[in-house]
Coordinates of C-alpha atoms in Angstrom, one line a residue:
Chain A
X1 CA -20.3 -23.3 88.6
X2 CA -23.3 -21.9 86.8
X3 CA -26.7 -23.5 87.3
X4 CA -29.3 -23.7 84.6
X5 CA -32.7 -22.2 85.4
X6 CA -34.1 -25.8 85.7
X7 CA -31.4 -26.7 88.2
X8 CA -32.1 -23.6 90.3
X9 CA -35.7 -24.7 90.5
X10 CA -35.0 -28.4 91.0
X11 CA -32.6 -27.8 93.9
X12 CA -34.3 -24.7 95.3
X13 CA -35.2 -26.4 98.6
X14 CA -31.5 -27.2 99.1
X15 CA -30.2 -23.8 97.9
X16 CA -32.5 -21.9 100.3
X17 CA -30.9 -23.7 103.3
X18 CA -28.0 -21.6 104.6
X19 CA -26.1 -24.8 105.4
X20 CA -26.2 -25.9 101.7
X21 CA -26.8 -22.9 99.5
X22 CA -25.6 -22.6 95.9
X23 CA -22.1 -23.5 97.0
X24 CA -23.2 -26.7 98.7
X25 CA -25.4 -27.7 95.8
X26 CA -22.5 -27.2 93.4
X27 CA -20.4 -29.5 95.6
X28 CA -23.1 -32.1 95.4
X29 CA -23.3 -31.8 91.6
X30 CA -19.5 -32.3 91.4
X31 CA -19.5 -35.2 93.9
X32 CA -19.0 -38.9 93.2
X33 CA -20.6 -41.5 95.4
X34 CA -20.2 -45.3 95.1
X35 CA -23.0 -47.6 96.3
X36 CA -22.3 -51.2 96.9
X37 CA -25.6 -53.1 96.4
X38 CA -28.8 -52.1 94.7
X39 CA -30.9 -54.0 97.2
X40 CA -32.8 -53.0 100.3
X41 CA -30.4 -50.4 101.5
X42 CA -29.0 -49.4 98.1
X43 CA -32.5 -48.7 96.7
X44 CA -33.6 -45.8 99.0
X45 CA -30.0 -44.5 99.3
X46 CA -29.6 -44.3 95.5
X47 CA -32.9 -42.6 95.0
X48 CA -32.2 -39.9 97.5
X49 CA -28.6 -39.4 96.4
X50 CA -29.9 -39.0 92.9
X51 CA -32.7 -36.6 93.8
X52 CA -30.1 -34.6 95.8
X53 CA -28.1 -34.0 92.7
X54 CA -25.0 -36.1 93.4
X55 CA -23.3 -35.7 90.1
X56 CA -21.9 -39.2 89.6
X57 CA -23.2 -42.4 91.2
X58 CA -21.5 -45.7 90.8
X59 CA -23.5 -48.8 91.7
X60 CA -22.4 -52.5 91.8
X61 CA -24.5 -55.6 92.2
X62 CA -24.4 -59.0 90.7
X63 CA -28.0 -59.9 91.2
X64 CA -31.1 -59.6 89.1
X65 CA -34.5 -58.4 90.3
X66 CA -36.7 -61.0 91.8
X67 CA -40.4 -60.5 92.7
X68 CA -39.5 -61.2 96.4
X69 CA -37.2 -58.1 96.3
X70 CA -40.1 -55.7 95.6
X71 CA -41.3 -55.7 99.2
X72 CA -38.4 -53.4 100.1
X73 CA -36.2 -52.6 97.0
X74 CA -38.2 -49.6 95.9
X75 CA -35.8 -48.5 93.1
X76 CA -37.1 -51.5 91.1
X77 CA -40.6 -52.3 89.9
X78 CA -42.6 -55.1 88.4
X79 CA -41.2 -54.5 84.9
X80 CA -37.6 -54.9 86.3
X81 CA -38.1 -58.5 87.3
X82 CA -35.4 -60.6 85.7
X83 CA -33.2 -57.6 84.8
X84 CA -29.8 -56.9 86.5
X85 CA -30.5 -54.7 89.5
X86 CA -27.9 -52.2 88.5
X87 CA -29.5 -51.5 85.1
X88 CA -33.0 -51.3 86.7
X89 CA -31.5 -48.8 89.3
X90 CA -29.8 -46.8 86.5
X91 CA -33.2 -46.4 84.7
X92 CA -35.0 -45.3 87.8
X93 CA -32.2 -42.8 88.7
X94 CA -32.2 -41.3 85.2
X95 CA -36.0 -40.8 85.4
X96 CA -35.7 -39.0 88.7
X97 CA -32.8 -36.7 87.8
X98 CA -31.1 -36.4 84.4
X99 CA -28.2 -34.4 86.0
X100 CA -26.8 -37.7 87.5
X101 CA -24.3 -39.7 85.6
X102 CA -24.7 -43.4 86.6
X103 CA -22.0 -46.0 86.3
X104 CA -23.6 -49.4 86.6
X105 CA -21.4 -52.5 87.3
X106 CA -23.3 -55.8 87.0
X107 CA -21.0 -58.2 88.8
X108 CA -19.4 -59.0 92.1
X109 CA -16.7 -56.9 93.7
X110 CA -13.6 -59.0 94.5
X111 CA -10.1 -58.6 95.9
X112 CA -8.9 -58.1 92.4
X113 CA -11.3 -55.3 91.3
X114 CA -12.7 -53.5 94.3
X115 CA -9.9 -50.9 94.9
X116 CA -9.9 -49.8 91.3
X117 CA -13.7 -49.6 91.2
X118 CA -14.0 -47.3 94.2
X119 CA -10.9 -45.2 93.5
X120 CA -12.6 -42.4 91.6
X121 CA -15.3 -41.8 94.2
X122 CA -15.4 -39.4 97.1
X123 CA -17.6 -41.5 99.4
X124 CA -18.7 -45.1 99.4
X125 CA -21.9 -46.6 100.8
X126 CA -22.0 -50.2 101.9
X127 CA -25.4 -51.8 101.4
X128 CA -24.1 -55.4 100.9
X129 CA -25.8 -58.4 102.4
X130 CA -23.0 -60.5 103.9
X131 CA -19.9 -60.3 106.1
X132 CA -17.2 -61.2 103.6
X133 CA -18.3 -58.3 101.4
X134 CA -18.5 -55.9 104.3
X135 CA -14.9 -56.7 105.4
X136 CA -13.7 -56.4 101.8
X137 CA -15.4 -53.1 101.4
X138 CA -14.0 -51.8 104.6
X139 CA -10.5 -52.9 103.9
X140 CA -10.6 -51.5 100.3
X141 CA -12.0 -48.1 101.6
X142 CA -9.1 -48.0 104.1
X143 CA -6.5 -48.6 101.5
X144 CA -8.0 -46.1 99.1
X145 CA -8.7 -43.6 101.9
X146 CA -12.4 -43.3 101.2
X147 CA -15.0 -42.4 103.7
X148 CA -17.4 -45.4 104.1
X149 CA -21.0 -45.0 105.2
X150 CA -22.1 -48.4 106.4
X151 CA -25.6 -49.6 107.0
X152 CA -26.9 -53.1 107.8
X153 CA -30.2 -54.6 109.0
X154 CA -31.7 -57.8 110.3
X155 CA -35.4 -58.5 110.9
X156 CA -36.4 -55.3 112.8
X157 CA -32.9 -54.0 113.7
X158 CA -30.6 -51.7 111.9
X159 CA -27.1 -50.3 112.4
X160 CA -25.5 -47.3 110.7
X161 CA -22.0 -45.8 111.1
X162 CA -19.4 -43.8 109.2
X163 CA -15.9 -45.1 109.0
X164 CA -13.0 -42.8 108.0
X165 CA -9.7 -44.1 109.5
X166 CA -7.8 -41.8 107.1
X167 CA -9.1 -38.9 109.1
X168 CA -8.3 -40.4 112.5
X169 CA -11.7 -42.1 113.1
X170 CA -12.2 -45.8 113.5
X171 CA -12.8 -48.4 110.7
X172 CA -15.3 -51.2 110.6
X173 CA -12.6 -53.6 112.0
X174 CA -12.2 -51.3 115.1
X175 CA -15.9 -52.1 115.7
X176 CA -15.9 -55.7 114.7
X177 CA -12.4 -57.1 114.2
X178 CA -13.4 -60.3 112.4
X179 CA -16.5 -61.7 110.7
X180 CA -18.4 -64.4 112.5
X181 CA -17.6 -68.0 111.5
X182 CA -20.2 -69.4 109.1
X183 CA -23.1 -70.9 111.1
X184 CA -22.7 -68.8 114.2
X185 CA -25.1 -66.0 113.1
X186 CA -28.6 -66.7 112.0
X187 CA -28.5 -68.1 108.4
X188 CA -30.1 -66.3 105.5
X189 CA -33.0 -68.8 105.6
X190 CA -34.1 -67.2 108.9
X191 CA -33.4 -63.7 107.6
X192 CA -36.7 -62.0 107.2
X193 CA -36.6 -58.2 107.2
X194 CA -39.2 -55.5 107.6
X195 CA -39.4 -53.8 104.2
X196 CA -39.7 -50.3 105.5
X197 CA -36.7 -50.8 107.8
X198 CA -34.6 -50.8 104.6
X199 CA -35.9 -47.3 103.9
X200 CA -35.0 -46.1 107.4
X201 CA -31.4 -47.4 107.3
X202 CA -30.8 -46.7 103.6
X203 CA -32.0 -43.1 103.9
X204 CA -29.9 -42.5 107.0
X205 CA -26.9 -43.6 104.9
X206 CA -27.8 -41.1 102.2
X207 CA -28.1 -38.4 104.8
X208 CA -24.7 -39.2 106.2
X209 CA -23.1 -39.3 102.7
X210 CA -24.6 -35.9 101.8
X211 CA -23.3 -34.4 105.1
X212 CA -19.8 -35.9 104.4
X213 CA -19.8 -34.3 100.9
X214 CA -21.0 -30.9 102.2
X215 CA -18.9 -31.0 105.4
X216 CA -21.9 -30.0 107.6
X217 CA -23.1 -31.2 111.0
X218 CA -21.8 -34.1 113.0
X219 CA -21.7 -37.4 111.2
X220 CA -21.8 -40.9 112.8
X221 CA -18.0 -41.2 112.5
X222 CA -16.9 -42.6 115.9
X223 CA -20.4 -43.7 116.7
X224 CA -22.7 -46.6 115.9
X225 CA -26.4 -45.8 115.6
X226 CA -28.6 -48.8 116.5
X227 CA -32.3 -48.7 115.5
X228 CA -34.9 -51.0 116.8
X229 CA -38.1 -50.7 114.8
X230 CA -40.2 -52.7 117.2
X231 CA -39.3 -50.4 120.2
X232 CA -39.0 -47.4 117.9
X233 CA -35.7 -46.6 119.6
X234 CA -32.6 -45.0 118.2
X235 CA -29.5 -45.4 120.4
X236 CA -26.0 -44.2 119.7
X237 CA -23.0 -45.9 121.2
X238 CA -19.4 -44.9 120.9
X239 CA -17.0 -46.6 118.5
X240 CA -13.4 -46.2 119.6
X241 CA -10.3 -46.3 117.3
X242 CA -8.9 -49.7 118.3
X243 CA -5.1 -49.4 119.0
X244 CA -4.9 -53.1 118.2
X245 CA -6.9 -52.9 114.9
X246 CA -5.3 -55.3 112.4
X247 CA -6.1 -52.9 109.6
X248 CA -5.8 -49.3 110.8
X249 CA -3.9 -49.7 114.1
X250 CA -0.2 -48.7 114.6
X251 CA 0.9 -52.3 114.3
X252 CA -1.4 -53.4 111.6
X253 CA -0.9 -56.9 110.2
X254 CA -3.3 -56.6 107.2
X255 CA -1.3 -55.2 104.4
X256 CA -3.5 -56.2 101.5
X257 CA -7.0 -57.2 100.7
X258 CA -8.1 -60.7 101.8
X259 CA -11.2 -62.6 100.9
X260 CA -13.4 -64.4 103.4
X261 CA -15.5 -67.4 102.4
X262 CA -19.2 -66.7 102.0
X263 CA -21.9 -68.9 103.3
X264 CA -24.0 -70.3 100.4
X265 CA -27.5 -69.0 100.4
X266 CA -30.3 -70.4 98.3
X267 CA -32.5 -67.4 99.0
X268 CA -30.0 -65.0 97.6
X269 CA -29.8 -66.5 94.2
X270 CA -31.9 -64.7 91.7
X271 CA -32.3 -65.7 88.1
X272 CA -31.2 -63.3 85.4
X273 CA -33.0 -63.2 82.1
X274 CA -30.5 -61.5 80.0
Chain B
X1 CA -26.2 -54.5 141.9
X2 CA -29.2 -54.8 139.5
X3 CA -28.2 -53.9 136.0
X4 CA -30.4 -53.7 133.0
X5 CA -29.2 -55.8 130.1
X6 CA -30.5 -55.2 126.5
X7 CA -30.8 -58.4 124.5
X8 CA -30.4 -58.2 120.8
X9 CA -33.0 -59.9 118.5
X10 CA -30.9 -63.0 117.7
X11 CA -30.5 -63.9 121.4
X12 CA -34.1 -63.3 122.5
X13 CA -35.0 -67.0 122.0
X14 CA -32.7 -67.7 125.0
X15 CA -34.4 -65.0 127.1
X16 CA -37.9 -66.2 126.4
X17 CA -38.5 -63.3 124.1
X18 CA -37.4 -60.6 126.5
X19 CA -35.5 -57.6 125.0
X20 CA -34.4 -56.4 128.4
X21 CA -33.5 -58.5 131.5
X22 CA -32.2 -57.7 134.9
X23 CA -29.0 -59.3 136.1
X24 CA -26.4 -58.7 138.8
X25 CA -22.6 -58.4 139.2
X26 CA -19.9 -56.1 140.4
X27 CA -18.3 -56.3 137.0
X28 CA -19.0 -57.5 133.5
X29 CA -17.6 -61.0 134.1
X30 CA -19.9 -61.5 137.1
X31 CA -22.8 -60.1 135.2
X32 CA -22.2 -62.6 132.4
X33 CA -22.1 -65.5 134.9
X34 CA -25.4 -64.3 136.4
X35 CA -26.9 -64.1 133.0
X36 CA -25.8 -67.6 132.2
X37 CA -27.3 -68.9 135.4
X38 CA -30.6 -67.2 134.6
X39 CA -30.5 -68.0 130.8
X40 CA -28.4 -71.0 130.1
X41 CA -26.7 -70.9 126.8
X42 CA -26.5 -67.1 126.6
X43 CA -22.9 -66.8 127.5
X44 CA -21.6 -69.1 124.8
X45 CA -23.3 -67.0 122.2
X46 CA -21.4 -63.9 123.4
X47 CA -18.1 -65.4 124.5
X48 CA -15.4 -67.7 123.2
X49 CA -14.8 -70.9 125.1
X50 CA -11.9 -69.1 126.9
X51 CA -14.3 -66.5 128.2
X52 CA -13.2 -63.6 125.9
X53 CA -15.8 -61.7 124.0
X54 CA -16.5 -63.0 120.5
X55 CA -15.0 -60.7 117.9
X56 CA -18.3 -59.9 116.2
X57 CA -20.1 -59.1 119.5
X58 CA -19.7 -55.9 121.6
X59 CA -20.8 -55.1 125.0
X60 CA -21.6 -51.5 125.9
X61 CA -21.8 -50.1 129.4
X62 CA -24.3 -47.3 128.9
X63 CA -22.8 -45.9 125.6
X64 CA -19.2 -47.1 126.0
X65 CA -17.6 -50.2 124.5
X66 CA -16.2 -52.2 127.4
X67 CA -13.1 -53.1 125.3
X68 CA -12.1 -49.5 125.8
X69 CA -12.7 -49.6 129.6
X70 CA -11.5 -52.6 131.6
X71 CA -13.1 -55.2 129.4
X72 CA -14.5 -58.0 131.6
X73 CA -13.2 -56.3 134.7
X74 CA -15.3 -53.2 133.9
X75 CA -17.1 -52.3 137.2
X76 CA -20.9 -51.9 137.3
X77 CA -23.1 -49.7 139.4
X78 CA -26.8 -49.8 140.2
X79 CA -29.0 -48.8 137.3
X80 CA -26.2 -49.2 134.7
X81 CA -27.3 -50.4 131.4
X82 CA -25.4 -53.0 129.5
X83 CA -26.2 -53.6 125.8
X84 CA -25.2 -56.6 123.8
X85 CA -24.8 -55.6 120.2
X86 CA -23.7 -58.2 117.6
X87 CA -22.6 -57.4 114.1
X88 CA -25.4 -57.7 111.5
X89 CA -24.7 -58.0 107.8
X90 CA -28.0 -57.7 105.9
X91 CA -28.5 -55.1 103.2
X92 CA -30.8 -57.3 101.3

């Protein structure tokens, strides 16, 4: 592909890296990444993917921006309060990099729509805020054979991994076979989170997505990265491909998407002023 | 057989705030019994009533998931590190 003069300047710090070069930058510009959630993790991930010149970015979120989001959701600002997060995110991305085409989906992903939504993308990022959506995203990525870069956080802790069962690596269900029953994990009312932690985890997801697109380095496929902000420790543990995995194992019992019930959360509701 | 056990944030209430505790056992099952004796209530957060690990919690011996070793029978040596890592879901 031919770069414009402006693109050569814009991406010069990438192009100068032998691991990326003009060829890698062209790959990024032709790549399509889907980001589930324009919240704490989605915000920094989207900003860096956009800045990197990922050519097409899809983003889905059903919420609107609330003032309590701004402590960590840095893609939004005071003027976005009340607006759907995906439209606020689209505006920010377009200001950072006009090369990026943004597809904004204001709404929830469901058993009915998720496979079709992610079908056109090369890589998907999970920045969702609940277990039912995480399992839905994992299962849909498996059926559509999409690489999934998963990030999650709680208080001062974060986890990041890359799931690509279609390439022989484990899926999220190999790591955690089933979601916890409602009530067994701390409820959202207790769910404070260090704002800057979202930056650490979301940016790691962007790094892994970019590496997957470029095919460089070793990604976290087959590993789980566990970050503890209070101890400032990063630890990697192995994630094996579970031979008994109900989704990607040889005797898989899950043949289609299924929905888990989500625990109601007062804190999550945010008013839309549309 | 003193083993270092890393406690995740949601369980630190039970360990009086400690993020690392020492416990003993020749294998993981014994280690969990010792942990329960020292910190009552810990085991039920990690295991089902039948003693199997809950499906959203993993135990790692050093960096290896015990499910891919001998599970509860996985043997422990001095100075091993066991980490309890539960699934977390927040992206908020």
